[in-house]
């Protein structure tokens, strides 16, 4: 497969423990902030996370994604020096969030750019880690085609830990069942499909085309 360019949302705490890996990633991809810690959050850490990631990666950090896609203050993000937020999945996920009112594609709010995760038109079927893991790949391809017919891009996300064998962990079946080699094969199939439809780019690359 041709090289995939992507945006890696990383916590500053993790980056501080694996600085060499962050620099290797930053050589070909975008490094963006995933807050300072994944388990706790404070607005005063937003700038610290961005600056720490910049120092470690040697690249400019302009984007943010809140862990678990929880709400975050746009004013706080702007004050901390971010250009865009990618913390919104514009659909309804029972027990987590209901973002049907949010635009499906890139928009600007309070001087901050918002890059939502991709969902299909009308039905707002989400193209993200849970759906790719737990439904047949043909369904993911079907809704991805709908997105790409309507929108100029598709934004999909997953977690690196999904590529590890999770079968021995006490986790819900919808997380544990498809992992390791199974998830690698499924992700490879999906990325190959996307490659046949266009080019991979980072969130920052996408935003540069929109501005």
PDB file of C-alpha atoms in Angstrom:
ATOM      1  CA  UNK A   1       0.000   0.000   0.000  1.00  0.00           C
ATOM      2  CA  UNK A   2       1.127   3.522  -0.779  1.00  0.00           C
ATOM      3  CA  UNK A   3       2.219   5.485   2.262  1.00  0.00           C
ATOM      4  CA  UNK A   4      -0.706   6.748   4.340  1.00  0.00           C
ATOM      5  CA  UNK A   5      -0.515  10.259   5.764  1.00  0.00           C
ATOM      6  CA  UNK A   6      -2.503  10.797   8.923  1.00  0.00           C
ATOM      7  CA  UNK A   7      -3.001  12.941  12.004  1.00  0.00           C
ATOM      8  CA  UNK A   8      -1.911  11.400  15.312  1.00  0.00           C
ATOM      9  CA  UNK A   9      -3.729  12.825  18.335  1.00  0.00           C
ATOM     10  CA  UNK A  10      -1.311  12.222  21.211  1.00  0.00           C
ATOM     11  CA  UNK A  11      -1.376  13.092  24.899  1.00  0.00           C
ATOM     12  CA  UNK A  12       1.603  15.105  26.097  1.00  0.00           C
ATOM     13  CA  UNK A  13       2.117  12.627  28.935  1.00  0.00           C
ATOM     14  CA  UNK A  14       2.482   9.725  26.489  1.00  0.00           C
ATOM     15  CA  UNK A  15       4.757  11.750  24.201  1.00  0.00           C
ATOM     16  CA  UNK A  16       7.062  12.539  27.119  1.00  0.00           C
ATOM     17  CA  UNK A  17       7.530   8.806  27.686  1.00  0.00           C
ATOM     18  CA  UNK A  18       8.119   7.969  24.001  1.00  0.00           C
ATOM     19  CA  UNK A  19       9.788  11.064  22.497  1.00  0.00           C
ATOM     20  CA  UNK A  20      11.782   9.228  19.829  1.00  0.00           C
ATOM     21  CA  UNK A  21       8.661   7.515  18.483  1.00  0.00           C
ATOM     22  CA  UNK A  22       6.886  10.880  18.346  1.00  0.00           C
ATOM     23  CA  UNK A  23       9.738  12.353  16.320  1.00  0.00           C
ATOM     24  CA  UNK A  24       9.597   9.388  13.925  1.00  0.00           C
ATOM     25  CA  UNK A  25       5.851   9.874  13.472  1.00  0.00           C
ATOM     26  CA  UNK A  26       6.230  13.624  13.001  1.00  0.00           C
ATOM     27  CA  UNK A  27       8.641  13.069  10.107  1.00  0.00           C
ATOM     28  CA  UNK A  28       5.734  11.998   7.863  1.00  0.00           C
ATOM     29  CA  UNK A  29       2.518  12.774   9.734  1.00  0.00           C
ATOM     30  CA  UNK A  30       0.808  15.491  11.743  1.00  0.00           C
ATOM     31  CA  UNK A  31       1.104  15.522  15.522  1.00  0.00           C
ATOM     32  CA  UNK A  32      -1.929  17.017  17.285  1.00  0.00           C
ATOM     33  CA  UNK A  33      -2.955  17.255  20.925  1.00  0.00           C
ATOM     34  CA  UNK A  34      -5.128  14.716  22.734  1.00  0.00           C
ATOM     35  CA  UNK A  35      -4.896  16.764  25.960  1.00  0.00           C
ATOM     36  CA  UNK A  36      -2.141  16.398  28.551  1.00  0.00           C
ATOM     37  CA  UNK A  37      -3.544  13.244  30.147  1.00  0.00           C
ATOM     38  CA  UNK A  38      -6.190  10.861  28.860  1.00  0.00           C
ATOM     39  CA  UNK A  39      -7.611  10.081  32.290  1.00  0.00           C
ATOM     40  CA  UNK A  40      -8.046  13.643  33.563  1.00  0.00           C
ATOM     41  CA  UNK A  41      -8.493  17.081  32.043  1.00  0.00           C
ATOM     42  CA  UNK A  42      -7.961  20.703  33.057  1.00  0.00           C
ATOM     43  CA  UNK A  43      -8.306  23.688  30.732  1.00  0.00           C
ATOM     44  CA  UNK A  44      -5.063  25.160  32.048  1.00  0.00           C
ATOM     45  CA  UNK A  45      -3.230  22.156  30.577  1.00  0.00           C
ATOM     46  CA  UNK A  46      -4.341  22.889  27.008  1.00  0.00           C
ATOM     47  CA  UNK A  47      -1.471  25.234  26.208  1.00  0.00           C
ATOM     48  CA  UNK A  48       1.009  23.073  28.111  1.00  0.00           C
ATOM     49  CA  UNK A  49       0.025  20.042  26.062  1.00  0.00           C
ATOM     50  CA  UNK A  50       0.451  21.911  22.785  1.00  0.00           C
ATOM     51  CA  UNK A  51       3.832  23.355  23.744  1.00  0.00           C
ATOM     52  CA  UNK A  52       5.133  20.036  25.074  1.00  0.00           C
ATOM     53  CA  UNK A  53       4.157  18.227  21.868  1.00  0.00           C
ATOM     54  CA  UNK A  54       5.798  20.938  19.771  1.00  0.00           C
ATOM     55  CA  UNK A  55       9.017  20.697  21.732  1.00  0.00           C
ATOM     56  CA  UNK A  56       9.132  16.903  21.495  1.00  0.00           C
ATOM     57  CA  UNK A  57       8.042  16.548  17.868  1.00  0.00           C
ATOM     58  CA  UNK A  58       9.858  19.560  16.438  1.00  0.00           C
ATOM     59  CA  UNK A  59       6.702  20.472  14.496  1.00  0.00           C
ATOM     60  CA  UNK A  60       3.943  23.025  14.914  1.00  0.00           C
ATOM     61  CA  UNK A  61       0.873  21.679  16.728  1.00  0.00           C
ATOM     62  CA  UNK A  62      -2.402  23.330  15.675  1.00  0.00           C
ATOM     63  CA  UNK A  63      -5.088  20.691  16.300  1.00  0.00           C
ATOM     64  CA  UNK A  64      -6.876  19.218  19.307  1.00  0.00           C
ATOM     65  CA  UNK A  65      -9.113  16.217  19.997  1.00  0.00           C
ATOM     66  CA  UNK A  66     -10.663  15.705  23.418  1.00  0.00           C
ATOM     67  CA  UNK A  67     -10.426  12.186  24.888  1.00  0.00           C
ATOM     68  CA  UNK A  68     -13.738  10.324  24.430  1.00  0.00           C
ATOM     69  CA  UNK A  69     -14.838  13.282  22.275  1.00  0.00           C
ATOM     70  CA  UNK A  70     -16.104  15.123  25.343  1.00  0.00           C
ATOM     71  CA  UNK A  71     -17.067  18.820  24.985  1.00  0.00           C
ATOM     72  CA  UNK A  72     -14.283  21.368  25.307  1.00  0.00           C
ATOM     73  CA  UNK A  73     -14.380  25.155  25.502  1.00  0.00           C
ATOM     74  CA  UNK A  74     -13.704  26.837  22.174  1.00  0.00           C
ATOM     75  CA  UNK A  75     -12.544  29.979  23.954  1.00  0.00           C
ATOM     76  CA  UNK A  76     -10.043  27.925  25.949  1.00  0.00           C
ATOM     77  CA  UNK A  77      -8.729  26.251  22.786  1.00  0.00           C
ATOM     78  CA  UNK A  78      -8.278  29.579  21.022  1.00  0.00           C
ATOM     79  CA  UNK A  79      -6.550  31.057  24.049  1.00  0.00           C
ATOM     80  CA  UNK A  80      -4.217  28.026  24.157  1.00  0.00           C
ATOM     81  CA  UNK A  81      -3.167  28.631  20.550  1.00  0.00           C
ATOM     82  CA  UNK A  82      -5.090  25.972  18.605  1.00  0.00           C
ATOM     83  CA  UNK A  83      -6.455  26.500  15.084  1.00  0.00           C
ATOM     84  CA  UNK A  84      -8.882  23.598  14.988  1.00  0.00           C
ATOM     85  CA  UNK A  85     -10.828  21.151  17.132  1.00  0.00           C
ATOM     86  CA  UNK A  86     -11.717  17.622  16.017  1.00  0.00           C
ATOM     87  CA  UNK A  87     -13.677  16.518  19.085  1.00  0.00           C
ATOM     88  CA  UNK A  88     -17.079  16.134  17.428  1.00  0.00           C
ATOM     89  CA  UNK A  89     -18.744  13.050  15.977  1.00  0.00           C
ATOM     90  CA  UNK A  90     -21.871  14.627  14.379  1.00  0.00           C
ATOM     91  CA  UNK A  91     -24.247  11.759  15.109  1.00  0.00           C
ATOM     92  CA  UNK A  92     -26.094  10.150  18.029  1.00  0.00           C
ATOM     93  CA  UNK A  93     -24.282   7.551  20.114  1.00  0.00           C
ATOM     94  CA  UNK A  94     -26.557   6.338  22.948  1.00  0.00           C
ATOM     95  CA  UNK A  95     -25.097   7.050  26.355  1.00  0.00           C
ATOM     96  CA  UNK A  96     -22.270   9.190  24.967  1.00  0.00           C
ATOM     97  CA  UNK A  97     -23.448  12.154  22.900  1.00  0.00           C
ATOM     98  CA  UNK A  98     -26.127  13.495  20.571  1.00  0.00           C
ATOM     99  CA  UNK A  99     -24.626  15.804  17.935  1.00  0.00           C
ATOM    100  CA  UNK A 100     -27.286  15.677  15.244  1.00  0.00           C
ATOM    101  CA  UNK A 101     -27.426  19.474  15.272  1.00  0.00           C
ATOM    102  CA  UNK A 102     -23.726  19.828  14.357  1.00  0.00           C
ATOM    103  CA  UNK A 103     -22.727  20.296  10.685  1.00  0.00           C
ATOM    104  CA  UNK A 104     -21.284  17.167   9.086  1.00  0.00           C
ATOM    105  CA  UNK A 105     -18.317  18.828   7.399  1.00  0.00           C
ATOM    106  CA  UNK A 106     -15.636  21.402   8.252  1.00  0.00           C
ATOM    107  CA  UNK A 107     -17.010  24.667   9.613  1.00  0.00           C
ATOM    108  CA  UNK A 108     -15.885  27.631  11.673  1.00  0.00           C
ATOM    109  CA  UNK A 109     -17.232  28.507  15.096  1.00  0.00           C
ATOM    110  CA  UNK A 110     -16.072  31.356  17.324  1.00  0.00           C
ATOM    111  CA  UNK A 111     -12.951  31.791  15.130  1.00  0.00           C
ATOM    112  CA  UNK A 112     -12.057  28.121  15.677  1.00  0.00           C
ATOM    113  CA  UNK A 113     -12.157  25.597  12.843  1.00  0.00           C
ATOM    114  CA  UNK A 114     -14.139  22.433  13.606  1.00  0.00           C
ATOM    115  CA  UNK A 115     -13.301  19.200  11.745  1.00  0.00           C
ATOM    116  CA  UNK A 116     -16.025  16.649  12.567  1.00  0.00           C
ATOM    117  CA  UNK A 117     -15.581  12.932  12.067  1.00  0.00           C
ATOM    118  CA  UNK A 118     -17.351  11.726   8.941  1.00  0.00           C
ATOM    119  CA  UNK A 119     -20.925  10.457   8.995  1.00  0.00           C
ATOM    120  CA  UNK A 120     -23.155   9.587   6.065  1.00  0.00           C
ATOM    121  CA  UNK A 121     -25.697  12.094   4.703  1.00  0.00           C
ATOM    122  CA  UNK A 122     -29.265  11.923   6.068  1.00  0.00           C
ATOM    123  CA  UNK A 123     -28.882   8.781   8.206  1.00  0.00           C
ATOM    124  CA  UNK A 124     -25.630  10.040   9.763  1.00  0.00           C
ATOM    125  CA  UNK A 125     -24.081   6.599   9.974  1.00  0.00           C
ATOM    126  CA  UNK A 126     -20.675   7.116  11.705  1.00  0.00           C
ATOM    127  CA  UNK A 127     -17.487   5.976   9.972  1.00  0.00           C
ATOM    128  CA  UNK A 128     -15.320   5.410  13.030  1.00  0.00           C
ATOM    129  CA  UNK A 129     -13.539   2.739  15.021  1.00  0.00           C
ATOM    130  CA  UNK A 130     -16.594   1.081  16.584  1.00  0.00           C
ATOM    131  CA  UNK A 131     -18.493   0.715  13.320  1.00  0.00           C
ATOM    132  CA  UNK A 132     -15.485  -0.492  11.337  1.00  0.00           C
ATOM    133  CA  UNK A 133     -14.698  -3.089  14.028  1.00  0.00           C
ATOM    134  CA  UNK A 134     -18.189  -4.445  14.489  1.00  0.00           C
ATOM    135  CA  UNK A 135     -19.941  -4.482  11.124  1.00  0.00           C
ATOM    136  CA  UNK A 136     -19.045  -6.241   7.852  1.00  0.00           C
ATOM    137  CA  UNK A 137     -16.596  -4.259   5.739  1.00  0.00           C
ATOM    138  CA  UNK A 138     -19.078  -3.994   2.844  1.00  0.00           C
ATOM    139  CA  UNK A 139     -21.357  -1.901   5.067  1.00  0.00           C
ATOM    140  CA  UNK A 140     -18.499   0.463   5.913  1.00  0.00           C
ATOM    141  CA  UNK A 141     -17.630   0.747   2.222  1.00  0.00           C
ATOM    142  CA  UNK A 142     -21.277   1.415   1.329  1.00  0.00           C
ATOM    143  CA  UNK A 143     -21.647   4.337   3.716  1.00  0.00           C
ATOM    144  CA  UNK A 144     -18.161   5.619   2.878  1.00  0.00           C
ATOM    145  CA  UNK A 145     -19.202   5.834  -0.774  1.00  0.00           C
ATOM    146  CA  UNK A 146     -22.204   7.906   0.288  1.00  0.00           C
ATOM    147  CA  UNK A 147     -19.929  10.262   2.207  1.00  0.00           C
ATOM    148  CA  UNK A 148     -17.489  10.646  -0.669  1.00  0.00           C
ATOM    149  CA  UNK A 149     -20.264  11.283  -3.192  1.00  0.00           C
ATOM    150  CA  UNK A 150     -21.559  14.144  -1.045  1.00  0.00           C
ATOM    151  CA  UNK A 151     -18.454  15.490   0.716  1.00  0.00           C
ATOM    152  CA  UNK A 152     -14.947  16.394  -0.524  1.00  0.00           C
ATOM    153  CA  UNK A 153     -13.264  14.230   2.136  1.00  0.00           C
ATOM    154  CA  UNK A 154     -13.749  11.415   4.661  1.00  0.00           C
ATOM    155  CA  UNK A 155     -12.358  11.684   8.193  1.00  0.00           C
ATOM    156  CA  UNK A 156     -12.000   8.321   9.925  1.00  0.00           C
ATOM    157  CA  UNK A 157     -10.312   7.519  13.232  1.00  0.00           C
ATOM    158  CA  UNK A 158      -9.209   4.483  15.233  1.00  0.00           C
ATOM    159  CA  UNK A 159      -6.906   3.703  18.188  1.00  0.00           C
ATOM    160  CA  UNK A 160      -3.478   2.018  17.968  1.00  0.00           C
ATOM    161  CA  UNK A 161      -4.401  -0.338  20.811  1.00  0.00           C
ATOM    162  CA  UNK A 162      -7.047  -1.912  18.561  1.00  0.00           C
ATOM    163  CA  UNK A 163      -4.201  -3.493  16.584  1.00  0.00           C
ATOM    164  CA  UNK A 164      -3.091  -5.389  19.700  1.00  0.00           C
ATOM    165  CA  UNK A 165      -4.600  -8.781  20.576  1.00  0.00           C
ATOM    166  CA  UNK A 166      -7.215  -7.931  23.231  1.00  0.00           C
ATOM    167  CA  UNK A 167      -8.776 -11.402  23.490  1.00  0.00           C
ATOM    168  CA  UNK A 168      -7.270 -12.070  26.916  1.00  0.00           C
ATOM    169  CA  UNK A 169      -8.523  -8.850  28.511  1.00  0.00           C
ATOM    170  CA  UNK A 170     -11.728  -8.376  30.486  1.00  0.00           C
ATOM    171  CA  UNK A 171     -13.262  -5.945  28.018  1.00  0.00           C
ATOM    172  CA  UNK A 172     -16.687  -5.735  26.370  1.00  0.00           C
ATOM    173  CA  UNK A 173     -17.042  -8.085  23.407  1.00  0.00           C
ATOM    174  CA  UNK A 174     -17.583  -5.200  20.985  1.00  0.00           C
ATOM    175  CA  UNK A 175     -14.044  -4.017  21.818  1.00  0.00           C
ATOM    176  CA  UNK A 176     -12.314  -7.368  22.369  1.00  0.00           C
ATOM    177  CA  UNK A 177     -13.741  -9.524  19.572  1.00  0.00           C
ATOM    178  CA  UNK A 178     -12.070  -7.842  16.608  1.00  0.00           C
ATOM    179  CA  UNK A 179      -8.520  -6.867  17.535  1.00  0.00           C
ATOM    180  CA  UNK A 180      -4.936  -7.798  16.770  1.00  0.00           C
ATOM    181  CA  UNK A 181      -4.486  -9.551  13.410  1.00  0.00           C
ATOM    182  CA  UNK A 182      -8.233  -9.441  12.709  1.00  0.00           C
ATOM    183  CA  UNK A 183      -8.333  -5.685  13.129  1.00  0.00           C
ATOM    184  CA  UNK A 184      -5.124  -5.238  11.124  1.00  0.00           C
ATOM    185  CA  UNK A 185      -6.660  -7.187   8.216  1.00  0.00           C
ATOM    186  CA  UNK A 186      -9.934  -5.256   8.432  1.00  0.00           C
ATOM    187  CA  UNK A 187      -8.160  -1.913   8.598  1.00  0.00           C
ATOM    188  CA  UNK A 188      -5.910  -2.877   5.688  1.00  0.00           C
ATOM    189  CA  UNK A 189      -9.002  -3.679   3.627  1.00  0.00           C
ATOM    190  CA  UNK A 190     -10.666  -0.394   4.498  1.00  0.00           C
ATOM    191  CA  UNK A 191      -7.559   1.681   3.810  1.00  0.00           C
ATOM    192  CA  UNK A 192      -7.087  -0.078   0.466  1.00  0.00           C
ATOM    193  CA  UNK A 193     -10.668   0.835  -0.418  1.00  0.00           C
ATOM    194  CA  UNK A 194     -10.071   4.483   0.561  1.00  0.00           C
ATOM    195  CA  UNK A 195      -6.843   4.567  -1.405  1.00  0.00           C
ATOM    196  CA  UNK A 196      -8.741   3.607  -4.537  1.00  0.00           C
ATOM    197  CA  UNK A 197     -11.010   6.618  -3.976  1.00  0.00           C
ATOM    198  CA  UNK A 198      -8.502   9.396  -3.368  1.00  0.00           C
ATOM    199  CA  UNK A 199      -5.412  10.526  -1.477  1.00  0.00           C
ATOM    200  CA  UNK A 200      -4.616  10.434   2.229  1.00  0.00           C
ATOM    201  CA  UNK A 201      -3.827  13.694   4.009  1.00  0.00           C
ATOM    202  CA  UNK A 202      -3.602  15.120   7.504  1.00  0.00           C
ATOM    203  CA  UNK A 203      -6.204  17.305   9.189  1.00  0.00           C
ATOM    204  CA  UNK A 204      -3.865  20.277   8.776  1.00  0.00           C
ATOM    205  CA  UNK A 205      -3.538  19.530   5.037  1.00  0.00           C
ATOM    206  CA  UNK A 206      -7.321  19.371   4.722  1.00  0.00           C
ATOM    207  CA  UNK A 207      -7.785  22.625   6.578  1.00  0.00           C
ATOM    208  CA  UNK A 208      -5.234  24.370   4.366  1.00  0.00           C
ATOM    209  CA  UNK A 209      -7.394  23.485   1.352  1.00  0.00           C
ATOM    210  CA  UNK A 210     -10.572  24.728   3.023  1.00  0.00           C
ATOM    211  CA  UNK A 211      -9.284  28.076   4.265  1.00  0.00           C
TER     212      UNK A 211
END
